[in-house]
PDB file of C-alpha atoms in Angstrom:
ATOM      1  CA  UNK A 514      32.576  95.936 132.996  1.00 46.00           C
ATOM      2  CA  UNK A 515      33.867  95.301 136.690  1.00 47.00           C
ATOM      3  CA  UNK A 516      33.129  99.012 137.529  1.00 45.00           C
ATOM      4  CA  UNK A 517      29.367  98.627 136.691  1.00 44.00           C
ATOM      5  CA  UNK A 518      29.302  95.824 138.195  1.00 50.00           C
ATOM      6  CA  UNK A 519      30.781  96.466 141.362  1.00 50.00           C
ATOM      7  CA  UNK A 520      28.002  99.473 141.240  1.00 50.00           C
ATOM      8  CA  UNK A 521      25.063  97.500 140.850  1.00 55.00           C
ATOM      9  CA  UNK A 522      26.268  95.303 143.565  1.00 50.00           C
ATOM     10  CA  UNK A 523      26.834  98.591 146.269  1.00 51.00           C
ATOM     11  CA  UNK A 524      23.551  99.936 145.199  1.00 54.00           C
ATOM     12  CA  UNK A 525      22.131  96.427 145.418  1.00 57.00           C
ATOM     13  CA  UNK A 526      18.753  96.565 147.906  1.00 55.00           C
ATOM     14  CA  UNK A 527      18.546  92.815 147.824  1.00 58.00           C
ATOM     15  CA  UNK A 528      22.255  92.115 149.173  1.00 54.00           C
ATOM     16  CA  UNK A 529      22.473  92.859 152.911  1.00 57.00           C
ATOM     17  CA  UNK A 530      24.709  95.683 153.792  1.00 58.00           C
ATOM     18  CA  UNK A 531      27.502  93.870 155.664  1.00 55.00           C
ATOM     19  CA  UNK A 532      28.414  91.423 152.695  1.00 58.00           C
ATOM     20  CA  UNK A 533      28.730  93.881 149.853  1.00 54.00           C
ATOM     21  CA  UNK A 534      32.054  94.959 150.609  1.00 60.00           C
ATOM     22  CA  UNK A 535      32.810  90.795 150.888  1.00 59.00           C
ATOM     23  CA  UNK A 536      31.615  90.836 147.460  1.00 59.00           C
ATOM     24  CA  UNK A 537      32.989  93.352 146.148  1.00 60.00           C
ATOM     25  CA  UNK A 538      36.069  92.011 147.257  1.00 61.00           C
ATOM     26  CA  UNK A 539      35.026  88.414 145.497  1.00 62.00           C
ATOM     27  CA  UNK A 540      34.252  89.892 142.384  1.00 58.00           C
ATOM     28  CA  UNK A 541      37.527  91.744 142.501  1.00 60.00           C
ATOM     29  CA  UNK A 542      39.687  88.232 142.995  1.00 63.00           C
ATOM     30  CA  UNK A 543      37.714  86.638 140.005  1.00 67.00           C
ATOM     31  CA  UNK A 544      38.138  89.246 137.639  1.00 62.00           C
ATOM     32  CA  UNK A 545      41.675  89.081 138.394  1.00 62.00           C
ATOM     33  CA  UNK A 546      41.951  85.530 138.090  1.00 64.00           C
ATOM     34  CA  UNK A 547      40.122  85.148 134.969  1.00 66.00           C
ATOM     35  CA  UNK A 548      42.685  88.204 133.654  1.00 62.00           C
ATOM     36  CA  UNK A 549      45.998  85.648 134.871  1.00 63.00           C
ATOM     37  CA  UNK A 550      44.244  82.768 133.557  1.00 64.00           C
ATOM     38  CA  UNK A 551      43.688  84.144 130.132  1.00 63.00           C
ATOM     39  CA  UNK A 552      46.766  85.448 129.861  1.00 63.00           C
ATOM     40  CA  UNK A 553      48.393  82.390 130.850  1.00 65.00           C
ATOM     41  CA  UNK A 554      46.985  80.464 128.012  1.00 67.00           C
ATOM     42  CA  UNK A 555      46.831  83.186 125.281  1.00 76.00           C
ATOM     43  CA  UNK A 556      51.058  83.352 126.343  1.00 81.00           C
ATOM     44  CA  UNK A 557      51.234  79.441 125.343  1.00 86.00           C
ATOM     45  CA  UNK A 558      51.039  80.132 121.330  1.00 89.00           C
ATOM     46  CA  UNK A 559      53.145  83.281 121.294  1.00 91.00           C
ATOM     47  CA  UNK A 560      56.085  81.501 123.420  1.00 91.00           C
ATOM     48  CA  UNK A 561      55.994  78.671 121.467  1.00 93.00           C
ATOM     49  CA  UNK A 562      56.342  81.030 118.648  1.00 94.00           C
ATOM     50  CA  UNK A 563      59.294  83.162 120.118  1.00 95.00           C
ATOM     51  CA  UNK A 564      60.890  79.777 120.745  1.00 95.00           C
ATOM     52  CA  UNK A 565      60.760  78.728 117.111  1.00 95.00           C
ATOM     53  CA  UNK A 566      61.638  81.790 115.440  1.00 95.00           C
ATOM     54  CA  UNK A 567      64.858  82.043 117.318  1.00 96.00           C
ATOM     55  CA  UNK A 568      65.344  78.526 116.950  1.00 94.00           C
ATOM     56  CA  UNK A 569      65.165  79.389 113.225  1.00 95.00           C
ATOM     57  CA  UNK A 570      67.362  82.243 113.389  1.00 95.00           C
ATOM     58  CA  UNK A 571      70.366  80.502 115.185  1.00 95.00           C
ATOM     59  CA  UNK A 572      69.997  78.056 112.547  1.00 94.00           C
ATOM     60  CA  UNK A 573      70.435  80.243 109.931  1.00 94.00           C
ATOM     61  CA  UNK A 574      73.268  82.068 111.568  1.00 94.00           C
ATOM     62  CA  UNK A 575      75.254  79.335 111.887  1.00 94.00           C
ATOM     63  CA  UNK A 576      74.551  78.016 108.081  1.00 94.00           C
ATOM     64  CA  UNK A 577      76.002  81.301 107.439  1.00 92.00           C
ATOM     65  CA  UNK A 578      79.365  80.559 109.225  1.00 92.00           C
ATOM     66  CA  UNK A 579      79.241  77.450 108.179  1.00 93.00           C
ATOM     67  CA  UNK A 580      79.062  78.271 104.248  1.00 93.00           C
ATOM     68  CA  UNK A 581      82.062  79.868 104.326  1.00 90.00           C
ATOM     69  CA  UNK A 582      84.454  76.862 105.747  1.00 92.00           C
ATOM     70  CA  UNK A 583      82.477  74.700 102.846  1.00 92.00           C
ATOM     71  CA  UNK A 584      82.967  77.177 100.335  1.00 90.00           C
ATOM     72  CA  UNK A 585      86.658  77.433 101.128  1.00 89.00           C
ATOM     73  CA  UNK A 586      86.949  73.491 100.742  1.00 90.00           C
ATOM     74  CA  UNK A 587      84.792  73.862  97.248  1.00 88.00           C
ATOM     75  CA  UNK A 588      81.736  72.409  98.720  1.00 90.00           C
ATOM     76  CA  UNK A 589      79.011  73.640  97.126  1.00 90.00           C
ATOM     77  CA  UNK A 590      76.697  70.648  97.358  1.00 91.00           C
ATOM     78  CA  UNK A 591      76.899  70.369 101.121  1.00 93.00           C
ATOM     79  CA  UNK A 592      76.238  74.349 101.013  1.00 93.00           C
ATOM     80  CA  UNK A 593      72.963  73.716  98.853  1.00 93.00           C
ATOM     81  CA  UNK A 594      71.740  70.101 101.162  1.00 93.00           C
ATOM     82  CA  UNK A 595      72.011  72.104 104.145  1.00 92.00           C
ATOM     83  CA  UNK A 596      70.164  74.904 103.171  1.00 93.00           C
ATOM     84  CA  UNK A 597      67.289  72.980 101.417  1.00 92.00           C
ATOM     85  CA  UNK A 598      66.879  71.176 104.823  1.00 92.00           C
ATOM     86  CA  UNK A 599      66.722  74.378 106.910  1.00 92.00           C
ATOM     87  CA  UNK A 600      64.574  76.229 103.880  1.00 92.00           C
ATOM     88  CA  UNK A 601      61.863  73.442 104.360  1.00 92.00           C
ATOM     89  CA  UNK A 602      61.423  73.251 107.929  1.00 93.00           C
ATOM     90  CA  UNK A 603      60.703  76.949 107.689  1.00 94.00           C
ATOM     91  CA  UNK A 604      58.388  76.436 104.872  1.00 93.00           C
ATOM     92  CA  UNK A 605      56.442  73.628 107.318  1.00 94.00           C
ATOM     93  CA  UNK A 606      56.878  76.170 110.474  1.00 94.00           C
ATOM     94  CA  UNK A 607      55.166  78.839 108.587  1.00 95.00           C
ATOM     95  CA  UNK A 608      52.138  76.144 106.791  1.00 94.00           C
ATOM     96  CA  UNK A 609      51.234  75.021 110.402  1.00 93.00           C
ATOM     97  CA  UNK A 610      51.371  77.920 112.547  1.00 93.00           C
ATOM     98  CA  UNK A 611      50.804  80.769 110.043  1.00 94.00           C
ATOM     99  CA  UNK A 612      47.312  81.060 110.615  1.00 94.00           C
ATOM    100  CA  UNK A 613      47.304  80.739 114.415  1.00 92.00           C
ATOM    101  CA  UNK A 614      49.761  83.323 114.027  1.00 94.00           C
ATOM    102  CA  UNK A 615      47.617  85.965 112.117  1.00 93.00           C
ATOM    103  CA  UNK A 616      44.674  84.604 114.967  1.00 92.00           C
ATOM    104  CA  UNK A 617      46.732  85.550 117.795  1.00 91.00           C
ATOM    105  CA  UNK A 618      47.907  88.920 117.065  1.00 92.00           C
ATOM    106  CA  UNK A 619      44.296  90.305 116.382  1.00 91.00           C
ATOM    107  CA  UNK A 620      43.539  89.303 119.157  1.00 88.00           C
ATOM    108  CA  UNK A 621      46.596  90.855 121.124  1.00 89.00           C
ATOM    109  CA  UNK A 622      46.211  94.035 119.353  1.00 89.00           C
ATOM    110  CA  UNK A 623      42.350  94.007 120.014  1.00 87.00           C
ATOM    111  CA  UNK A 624      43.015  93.109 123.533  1.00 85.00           C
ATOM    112  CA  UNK A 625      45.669  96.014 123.885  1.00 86.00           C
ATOM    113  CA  UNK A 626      43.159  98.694 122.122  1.00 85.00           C
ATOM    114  CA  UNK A 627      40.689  97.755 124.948  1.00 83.00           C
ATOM    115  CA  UNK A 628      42.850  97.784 127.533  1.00 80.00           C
ATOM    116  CA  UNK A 629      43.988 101.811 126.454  1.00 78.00           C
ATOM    117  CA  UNK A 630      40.369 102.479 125.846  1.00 76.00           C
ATOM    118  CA  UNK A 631      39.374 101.523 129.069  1.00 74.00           C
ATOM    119  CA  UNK A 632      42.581 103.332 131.007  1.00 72.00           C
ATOM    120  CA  UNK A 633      41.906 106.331 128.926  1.00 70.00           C
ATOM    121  CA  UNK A 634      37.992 106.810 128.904  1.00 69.00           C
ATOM    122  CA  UNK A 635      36.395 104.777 131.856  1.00 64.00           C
ATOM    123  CA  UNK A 636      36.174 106.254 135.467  1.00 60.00           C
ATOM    124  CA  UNK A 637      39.620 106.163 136.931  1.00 57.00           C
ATOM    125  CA  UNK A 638      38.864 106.932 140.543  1.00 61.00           C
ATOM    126  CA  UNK A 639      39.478 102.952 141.418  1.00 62.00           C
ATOM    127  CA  UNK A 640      42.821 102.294 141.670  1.00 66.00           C
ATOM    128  CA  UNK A 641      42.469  98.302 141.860  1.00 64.00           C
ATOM    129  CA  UNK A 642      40.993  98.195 138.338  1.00 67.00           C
ATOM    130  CA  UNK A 643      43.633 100.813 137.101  1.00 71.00           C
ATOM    131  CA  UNK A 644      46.364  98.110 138.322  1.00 72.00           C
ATOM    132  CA  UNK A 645      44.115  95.239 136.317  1.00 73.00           C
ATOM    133  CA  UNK A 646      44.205  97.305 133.204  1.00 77.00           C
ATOM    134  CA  UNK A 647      48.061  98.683 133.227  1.00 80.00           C
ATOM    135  CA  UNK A 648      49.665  95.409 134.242  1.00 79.00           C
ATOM    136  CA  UNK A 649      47.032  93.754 131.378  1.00 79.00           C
ATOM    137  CA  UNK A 650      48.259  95.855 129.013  1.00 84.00           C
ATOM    138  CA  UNK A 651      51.785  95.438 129.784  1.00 86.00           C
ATOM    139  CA  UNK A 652      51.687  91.658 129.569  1.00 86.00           C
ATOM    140  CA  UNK A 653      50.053  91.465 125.946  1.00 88.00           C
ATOM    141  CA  UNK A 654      52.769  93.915 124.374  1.00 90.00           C
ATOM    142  CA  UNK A 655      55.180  91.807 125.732  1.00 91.00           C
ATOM    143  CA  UNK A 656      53.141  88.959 123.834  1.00 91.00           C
ATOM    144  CA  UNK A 657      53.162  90.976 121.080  1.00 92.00           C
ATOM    145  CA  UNK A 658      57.313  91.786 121.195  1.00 93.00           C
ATOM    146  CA  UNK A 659      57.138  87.692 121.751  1.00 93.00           C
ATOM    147  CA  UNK A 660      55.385  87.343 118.506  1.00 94.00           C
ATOM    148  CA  UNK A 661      56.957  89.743 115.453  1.00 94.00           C
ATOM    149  CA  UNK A 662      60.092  90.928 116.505  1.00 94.00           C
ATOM    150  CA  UNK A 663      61.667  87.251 116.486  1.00 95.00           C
ATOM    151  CA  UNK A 664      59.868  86.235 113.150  1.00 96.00           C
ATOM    152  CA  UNK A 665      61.399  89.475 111.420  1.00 95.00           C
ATOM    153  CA  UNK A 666      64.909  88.300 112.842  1.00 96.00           C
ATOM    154  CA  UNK A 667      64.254  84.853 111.202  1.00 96.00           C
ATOM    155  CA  UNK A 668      63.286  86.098 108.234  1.00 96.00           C
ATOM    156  CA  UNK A 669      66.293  88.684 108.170  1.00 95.00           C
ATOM    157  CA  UNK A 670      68.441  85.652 108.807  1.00 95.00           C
ATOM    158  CA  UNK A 671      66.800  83.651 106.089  1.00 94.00           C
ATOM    159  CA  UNK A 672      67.092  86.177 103.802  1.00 93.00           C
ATOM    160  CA  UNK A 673      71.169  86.747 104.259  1.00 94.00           C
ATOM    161  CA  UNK A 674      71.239  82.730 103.441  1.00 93.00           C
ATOM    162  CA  UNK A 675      69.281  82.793 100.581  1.00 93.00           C
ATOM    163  CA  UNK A 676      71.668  85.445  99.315  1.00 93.00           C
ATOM    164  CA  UNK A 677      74.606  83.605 100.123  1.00 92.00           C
ATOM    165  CA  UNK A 678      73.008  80.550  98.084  1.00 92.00           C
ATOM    166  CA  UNK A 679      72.094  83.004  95.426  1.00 92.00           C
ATOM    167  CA  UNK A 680      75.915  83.748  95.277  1.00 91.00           C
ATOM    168  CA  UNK A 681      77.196  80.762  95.079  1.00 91.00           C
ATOM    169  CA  UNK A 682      77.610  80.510  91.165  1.00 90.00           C
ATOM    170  CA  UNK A 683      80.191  83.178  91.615  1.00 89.00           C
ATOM    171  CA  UNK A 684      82.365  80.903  93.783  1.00 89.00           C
ATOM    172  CA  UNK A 685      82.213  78.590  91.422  1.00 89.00           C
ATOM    173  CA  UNK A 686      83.280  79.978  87.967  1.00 88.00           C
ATOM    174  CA  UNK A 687      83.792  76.114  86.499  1.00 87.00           C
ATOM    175  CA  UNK A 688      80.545  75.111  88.190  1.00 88.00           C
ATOM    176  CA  UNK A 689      78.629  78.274  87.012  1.00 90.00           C
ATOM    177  CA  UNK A 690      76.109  76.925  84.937  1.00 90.00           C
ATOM    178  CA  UNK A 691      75.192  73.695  87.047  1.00 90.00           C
ATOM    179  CA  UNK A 692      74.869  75.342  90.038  1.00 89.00           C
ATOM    180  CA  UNK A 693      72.768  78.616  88.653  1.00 90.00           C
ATOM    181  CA  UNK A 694      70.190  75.777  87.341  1.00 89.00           C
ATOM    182  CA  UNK A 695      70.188  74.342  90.663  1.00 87.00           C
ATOM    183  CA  UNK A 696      69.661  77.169  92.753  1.00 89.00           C
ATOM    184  CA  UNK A 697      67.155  78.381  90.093  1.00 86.00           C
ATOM    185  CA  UNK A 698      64.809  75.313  90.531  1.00 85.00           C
ATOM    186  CA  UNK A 699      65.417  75.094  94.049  1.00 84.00           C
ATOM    187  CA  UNK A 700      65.292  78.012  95.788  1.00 85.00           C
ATOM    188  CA  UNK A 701      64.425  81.131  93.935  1.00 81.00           C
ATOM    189  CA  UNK A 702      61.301  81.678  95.461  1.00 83.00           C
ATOM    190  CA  UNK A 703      61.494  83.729  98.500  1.00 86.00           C
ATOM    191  CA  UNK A 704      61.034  82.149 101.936  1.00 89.00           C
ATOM    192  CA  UNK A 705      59.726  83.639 105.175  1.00 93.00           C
ATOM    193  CA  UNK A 706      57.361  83.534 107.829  1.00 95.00           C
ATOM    194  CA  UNK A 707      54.141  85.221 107.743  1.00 95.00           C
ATOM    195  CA  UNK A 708      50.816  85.638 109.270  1.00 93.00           C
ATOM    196  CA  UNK A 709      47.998  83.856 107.355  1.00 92.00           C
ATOM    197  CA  UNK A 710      49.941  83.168 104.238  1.00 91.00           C
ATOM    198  CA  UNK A 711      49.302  87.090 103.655  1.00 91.00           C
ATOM    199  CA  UNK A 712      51.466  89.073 105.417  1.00 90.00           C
ATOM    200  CA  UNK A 713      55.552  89.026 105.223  1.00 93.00           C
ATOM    201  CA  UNK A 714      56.269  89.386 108.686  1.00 94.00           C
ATOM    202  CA  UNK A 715      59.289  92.560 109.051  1.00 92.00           C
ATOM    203  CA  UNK A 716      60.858  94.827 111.272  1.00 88.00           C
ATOM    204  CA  UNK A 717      58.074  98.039 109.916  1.00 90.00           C
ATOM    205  CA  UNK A 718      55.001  95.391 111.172  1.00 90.00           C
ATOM    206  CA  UNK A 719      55.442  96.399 114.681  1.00 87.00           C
ATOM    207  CA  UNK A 720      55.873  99.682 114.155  1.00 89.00           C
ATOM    208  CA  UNK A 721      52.402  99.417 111.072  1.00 88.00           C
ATOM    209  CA  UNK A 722      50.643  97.772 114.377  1.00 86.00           C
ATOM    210  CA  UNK A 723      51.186 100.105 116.771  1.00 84.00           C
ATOM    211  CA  UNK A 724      50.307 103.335 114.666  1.00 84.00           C
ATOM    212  CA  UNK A 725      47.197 101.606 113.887  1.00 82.00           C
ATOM    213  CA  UNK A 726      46.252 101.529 117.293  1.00 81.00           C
ATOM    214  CA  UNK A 727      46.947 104.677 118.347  1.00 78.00           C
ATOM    215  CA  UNK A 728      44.818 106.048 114.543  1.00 79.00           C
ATOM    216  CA  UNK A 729      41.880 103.754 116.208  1.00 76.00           C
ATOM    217  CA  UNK A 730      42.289 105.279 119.309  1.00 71.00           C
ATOM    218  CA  UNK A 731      42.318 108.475 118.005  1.00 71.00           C
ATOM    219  CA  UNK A 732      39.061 107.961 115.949  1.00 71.00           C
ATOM    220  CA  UNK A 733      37.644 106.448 118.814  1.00 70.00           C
ATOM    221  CA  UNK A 734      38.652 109.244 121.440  1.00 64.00           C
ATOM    222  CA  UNK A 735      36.913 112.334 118.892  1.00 67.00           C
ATOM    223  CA  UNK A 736      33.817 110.124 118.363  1.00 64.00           C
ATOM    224  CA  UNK A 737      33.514 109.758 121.831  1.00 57.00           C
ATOM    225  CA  UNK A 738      33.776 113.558 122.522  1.00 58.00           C
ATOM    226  CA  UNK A 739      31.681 114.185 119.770  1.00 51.00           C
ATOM    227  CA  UNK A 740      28.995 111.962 121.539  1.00 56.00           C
ATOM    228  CA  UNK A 741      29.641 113.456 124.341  1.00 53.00           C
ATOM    229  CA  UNK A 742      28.675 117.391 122.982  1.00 54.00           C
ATOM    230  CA  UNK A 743      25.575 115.882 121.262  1.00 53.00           C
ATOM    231  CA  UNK A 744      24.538 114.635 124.306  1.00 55.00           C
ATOM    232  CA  UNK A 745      25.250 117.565 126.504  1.00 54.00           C
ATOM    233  CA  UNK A 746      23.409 119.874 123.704  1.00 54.00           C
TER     234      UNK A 746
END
């Protein structure tokens, strides 16, 4: 940890007096500067991410605007090509990045429980690394509103397709029983993006994750008091 560190340095009897403070000072830059440059790249998957999912969902939104013209000029099969275009590119999205996906936010939800451990249990008398561990924090929940809140929208917006496509034997009373077989081959199965092939990504996940950091923390917190009494006793 930078505090220790910076300790060992002050307390240092090899290090001449008159460049500790320099050093200090060093040690502060690079620890900042590997926090920016890890942030910077662990931002590149996430924003790529954010960009598809919305992508996605604007697709889907206007398929759904769209379906109703077609279904008004009795257009069922330009309803169903449409939608089997848009259903596989999601299908590919979520086969390739899926699993970097599920990768990434471990490691943004690990990174934000360490950042809250160390702003709630390590020495808070230095104000620099206070700054270093706030604005850290800050930056990976805004990776992590980068990463599920726009996959749940896409997969709200697929889902309001998929029951228009469901539907469309309705519109089509003369047409019922070609089209039902259709859609039943075609697209019964549910489609959505997940994390790892395991987890339907919703609105609830966000809300799942962020309980489950604050029950770690929690647990954490009383074991560390506990600790604390054995040690005192």
């Amino acid at each position: 940890m930078i505090v220790y560190e910076q300790q060992e340095l002050l307390d240092s009897e090899i290090i001449p007096a008159h460049l500790k403070e320099q050093l200090a000072d060093l040690l502060y830059v690079t620890y900042a500067f590997t926090i920016l440059l890890a942030n910077g790249f662990s931002a590149i998957l996430p924003g790529y991410y954010c960009f598809a999912c919305n992508c996605m969902k604007q697709f889907f939104l206007r398929f759904e605007r769209k379906s109703k013209v077609l279904i008004a000029h009795h257009d069922y099969q330009r309803i169903l090509e449409i939608y089997k275009e848009m259903n596989e590119t999601m299908i590919m999205m979520d086969d390739l990045l899926s699993l970097p996906i599920l990768v990434s936010v471990i490691n943004i939800l690990a990174t934000l429980f360490w950042f809250g451990y160390s702003f709630a249990f390590l020495p808070n008398d230095n104000k620099m690394l206070g700054i270093f561990t706030v604005t850290g924090f800050v930056q990976y929940f805004v990776l992590l509103m980068m990463t599920l809140p726009p996959a749940a929208a896409a997969n709200q917006a697929a889902a309001t397709a998929r029951e228009i496509v469901l539907s469309l034997p309705g519109w089509f009373p003369k047409r019922y029983s070609i089209i039902k077989l259709l859609v039943c081959r075609r697209f019964l199965p549910k489609t959505a993006l997940t994390l790892g092939k395991i987890y339907r990504i919703d609105k609830s996940m966000l809300i799942s994750a962020i309980a489950t950091l604050i029950s770690y923390g929690i647990v954490v917190g009383t074991l560390g008091s506990v600790q604390s009494s054995d040690d005192e006793n």
